[in-house]
GROMACS .gro file of C-alpha atoms in nm:
model
  163
    1MET     CA    1  -4.735   2.731   5.657
    2THR     CA    2  -5.108   2.750   5.734
    3ALA     CA    3  -5.323   2.434   5.663
    4PRO     CA    4  -5.538   2.485   5.379
    5PRO     CA    5  -5.926   2.581   5.458
    6ASP     CA    6  -6.112   2.241   5.477
    7PRO     CA    7  -6.290   2.206   5.153
    8PRO     CA    8  -6.703   2.267   5.193
    9ASP     CA    9  -6.910   1.993   5.288
   10GLY     CA   10  -7.089   1.917   4.893
   11PRO     CA   11  -7.132   2.097   4.625
   12GLY     CA   12  -7.269   2.508   4.714
   13PRO     CA   13  -7.633   2.601   4.577
   14TYR     CA   14  -7.666   2.534   4.203
   15ASP     CA   15  -7.709   2.822   3.926
   16PRO     CA   16  -7.952   2.665   3.692
   17GLY     CA   17  -7.841   3.039   3.515
   18LEU     CA   18  -7.430   2.950   3.474
   19ALA     CA   19  -7.564   2.597   3.430
   20ALA     CA   20  -7.703   2.727   3.064
   21ALA     CA   21  -7.429   2.956   3.014
   22GLN     CA   22  -7.208   2.626   3.052
   23GLU     CA   23  -7.418   2.476   2.819
   24ALA     CA   24  -7.395   2.704   2.542
   25LEU     CA   25  -7.044   2.838   2.562
   26VAL     CA   26  -6.950   2.469   2.549
   27ARG     CA   27  -7.213   2.383   2.245
   28ALA     CA   28  -7.053   2.696   2.114
   29MET     CA   29  -6.637   2.560   2.106
   30THR     CA   30  -6.708   2.246   2.000
   31ALA     CA   31  -7.052   2.159   1.818
   32GLY     CA   32  -7.096   2.504   1.616
   33GLY     CA   33  -7.354   2.640   1.818
   34PRO     CA   34  -7.424   3.001   1.862
   35MET     CA   35  -7.141   3.235   2.040
   36PRO     CA   36  -7.311   3.280   2.325
   37ALA     CA   37  -7.402   3.667   2.492
   38GLY     CA   38  -7.168   3.788   2.753
   39PHE     CA   39  -6.866   3.602   2.650
   40ASP     CA   40  -6.543   3.703   2.411
   41ALA     CA   41  -6.674   3.578   2.119
   42ALA     CA   42  -6.265   3.622   1.962
   43ALA     CA   43  -6.109   3.372   2.287
   44VAL     CA   44  -6.447   3.152   2.242
   45ARG     CA   45  -6.356   3.157   1.834
   46ALA     CA   46  -5.970   3.069   1.932
   47ALA     CA   47  -6.053   2.799   2.223
   48ALA     CA   48  -6.314   2.647   1.935
   49HIS     CA   49  -6.014   2.650   1.662
   50GLY     CA   50  -5.796   2.474   1.926
   51ILE     CA   51  -6.037   2.246   1.997
   52LEU     CA   52  -6.093   2.119   1.626
   53LEU     CA   53  -5.681   2.081   1.594
   54LYS     CA   54  -5.669   1.785   1.907
   55ARG     CA   55  -5.936   1.637   1.798
   56ALA     CA   56  -5.758   1.611   1.431
   57GLY     CA   57  -5.435   1.452   1.650
   58GLU     CA   58  -5.695   1.236   1.823
   59VAL     CA   59  -5.834   1.092   1.486
   60GLU     CA   60  -5.484   1.119   1.341
   61ARG     CA   61  -5.390   0.881   1.586
   62ALA     CA   62  -5.723   0.594   1.545
   63TRP     CA   63  -5.670   0.640   1.167
   64PRO     CA   64  -5.288   0.716   1.055
   65GLY     CA   65  -5.385   0.583   0.739
   66LEU     CA   66  -5.700   0.856   0.697
   67ALA     CA   67  -5.464   1.114   0.813
   68ALA     CA   68  -5.155   1.046   0.594
   69SER     CA   69  -5.388   1.052   0.317
   70TYR     CA   70  -5.467   1.475   0.317
   71GLY     CA   71  -5.089   1.485   0.417
   72THR     CA   72  -5.055   1.895   0.547
   73GLY     CA   73  -5.435   1.898   0.492
   74TRP     CA   74  -5.478   1.699   0.728
   75ARG     CA   75  -5.594   1.915   0.989
   76GLY     CA   76  -5.757   2.197   0.790
   77ALA     CA   77  -5.946   1.970   0.633
   78PHE     CA   78  -6.114   1.755   0.920
   79SER     CA   79  -6.146   2.066   1.070
   80GLU     CA   80  -6.373   2.219   0.833
   81TRP     CA   81  -6.566   1.935   0.854
   82ALA     CA   82  -6.558   1.852   1.242
   83ARG     CA   83  -6.726   2.175   1.257
   84GLU     CA   84  -7.007   2.191   1.330
   85ARG     CA   85  -7.041   1.805   1.470
   86PRO     CA   86  -6.990   1.730   1.838
   87THR     CA   87  -6.703   1.443   1.873
   88ARG     CA   88  -6.831   1.043   1.930
   89GLY     CA   89  -6.490   1.014   1.975
   90SER     CA   90  -6.201   0.973   1.809
   91PHE     CA   91  -6.242   0.621   1.638
   92ARG     CA   92  -6.661   0.737   1.522
   93ASP     CA   93  -6.490   1.079   1.421
   94GLY     CA   94  -6.328   0.898   1.216
   95TRP     CA   95  -6.520   0.652   1.056
   96ASP     CA   96  -6.735   0.928   1.007
   97PHE     CA   97  -6.554   1.162   0.821
   98ALA     CA   98  -6.354   0.890   0.633
   99ARG     CA   99  -6.731   0.745   0.500
  100ALA     CA  100  -6.779   1.094   0.437
  101HIS     CA  101  -6.515   1.094   0.155
  102ARG     CA  102  -6.513   0.748   0.041
  103ASP     CA  103  -6.501   0.816  -0.343
  104GLY     CA  104  -6.216   1.064  -0.318
  105LEU     CA  105  -5.989   0.837   0.008
  106ALA     CA  106  -5.616   0.776  -0.143
  107PRO     CA  107  -5.555   0.356  -0.156
  108ALA     CA  108  -5.407   0.345   0.248
  109ALA     CA  109  -5.671   0.543   0.391
  110ALA     CA  110  -5.925   0.300   0.137
  111ARG     CA  111  -5.840   0.015   0.274
  112GLU     CA  112  -5.802   0.160   0.656
  113LEU     CA  113  -6.171   0.242   0.650
  114ALA     CA  114  -6.282  -0.175   0.481
  115LEU     CA  115  -6.083  -0.309   0.689
  116ALA     CA  116  -6.286  -0.088   1.032
  117GLU     CA  117  -6.635  -0.221   0.830
  118VAL     CA  118  -6.483  -0.586   0.846
  119ARG     CA  119  -6.466  -0.611   1.221
  120TRP     CA  120  -6.690  -0.342   1.289
  121SER     CA  121  -7.065  -0.277   1.227
  122TYR     CA  122  -7.186   0.089   1.180
  123ASP     CA  123  -7.459   0.214   1.108
  124GLY     CA  124  -7.367   0.604   1.208
  125THR     CA  125  -7.577   0.641   1.519
  126GLY     CA  126  -7.477   0.367   1.768
  127ALA     CA  127  -7.245   0.255   1.887
  128PRO     CA  128  -6.960  -0.008   1.653
  129ARG     CA  129  -6.996  -0.395   1.765
  130PRO     CA  130  -6.818  -0.637   1.710
  131ARG     CA  131  -6.903  -0.862   1.342
  132ARG     CA  132  -6.850  -1.262   1.376
  133ALA     CA  133  -6.781  -1.267   0.972
  134ALA     CA  134  -6.776  -0.993   0.652
  135VAL     CA  135  -6.653  -0.951   0.390
  136ARG     CA  136  -6.519  -0.635   0.249
  137ARG     CA  137  -6.321  -0.498  -0.107
  138VAL     CA  138  -5.962  -0.296   0.028
  139PRO     CA  139  -5.744  -0.207  -0.238
  140GLY     CA  140  -5.622  -0.455  -0.489
  141GLY     CA  141  -5.821  -0.737  -0.308
  142LEU     CA  142  -6.043  -0.837  -0.024
  143ALA     CA  143  -6.096  -0.904   0.351
  144VAL     CA  144  -6.252  -1.141   0.543
  145GLN     CA  145  -6.246  -1.151   0.862
  146VAL     CA  146  -6.435  -1.497   1.107
  147LEU     CA  147  -6.485  -1.483   1.426
  148GLY     CA  148  -6.258  -1.198   1.455
  149ARG     CA  149  -5.917  -1.274   1.260
  150VAL     CA  150  -5.819  -1.116   1.021
  151ARG     CA  151  -5.722  -1.213   0.643
  152GLU     CA  152  -5.672  -1.025   0.360
  153VAL     CA  153  -5.656  -1.202   0.032
  154ALA     CA  154  -5.537  -1.065  -0.330
  155THR     CA  155  -5.783  -1.106  -0.628
  156ALA     CA  156  -5.760  -1.247  -0.920
  157GLY     CA  157  -5.648  -0.927  -1.142
  158ALA     CA  158  -5.460  -0.796  -0.838
  159ARG     CA  159  -5.218  -1.124  -0.833
  160ARG     CA  160  -5.199  -1.082  -1.220
  161ALA     CA  161  -5.049  -0.683  -1.116
  162MET     CA  162  -4.778  -0.806  -0.943
  163VAL     CA  163  -4.673  -1.106  -1.144
   0.00000   0.00000   0.00000
């Protein structure tokens, strides 16, 4: 048995053409960029579809109520929305998707979004930051957060409906 060859002394020469082609390929697969010349279009589309399905699965783990509200149509709905949007992480991708569909969210998904918004300050561009205090409507009541502690309070109408 022979030992593997010693690794080279650092990276090889920088090739700007290769770097540009790689960047174009990544953009085509993850952010809806144009198909770069010289690549198999069907293979790139298949890889891009696989990446979208993986993203949908990651968002599903971060936002289970949101994903469950779409049932078996979750991966398709998320993939269609995310097709031309680069990922910003599963938490932010889910939050952005939920905000874009806020008016049609099922109660469990609306609650999940409200709880995220009561805990975190997020403007859709920068990274979420923890809030010191906030109040948000949740289906059937309010979510109140003060110094990291979140409590849900049923509103009078919700209490009457429970009796």
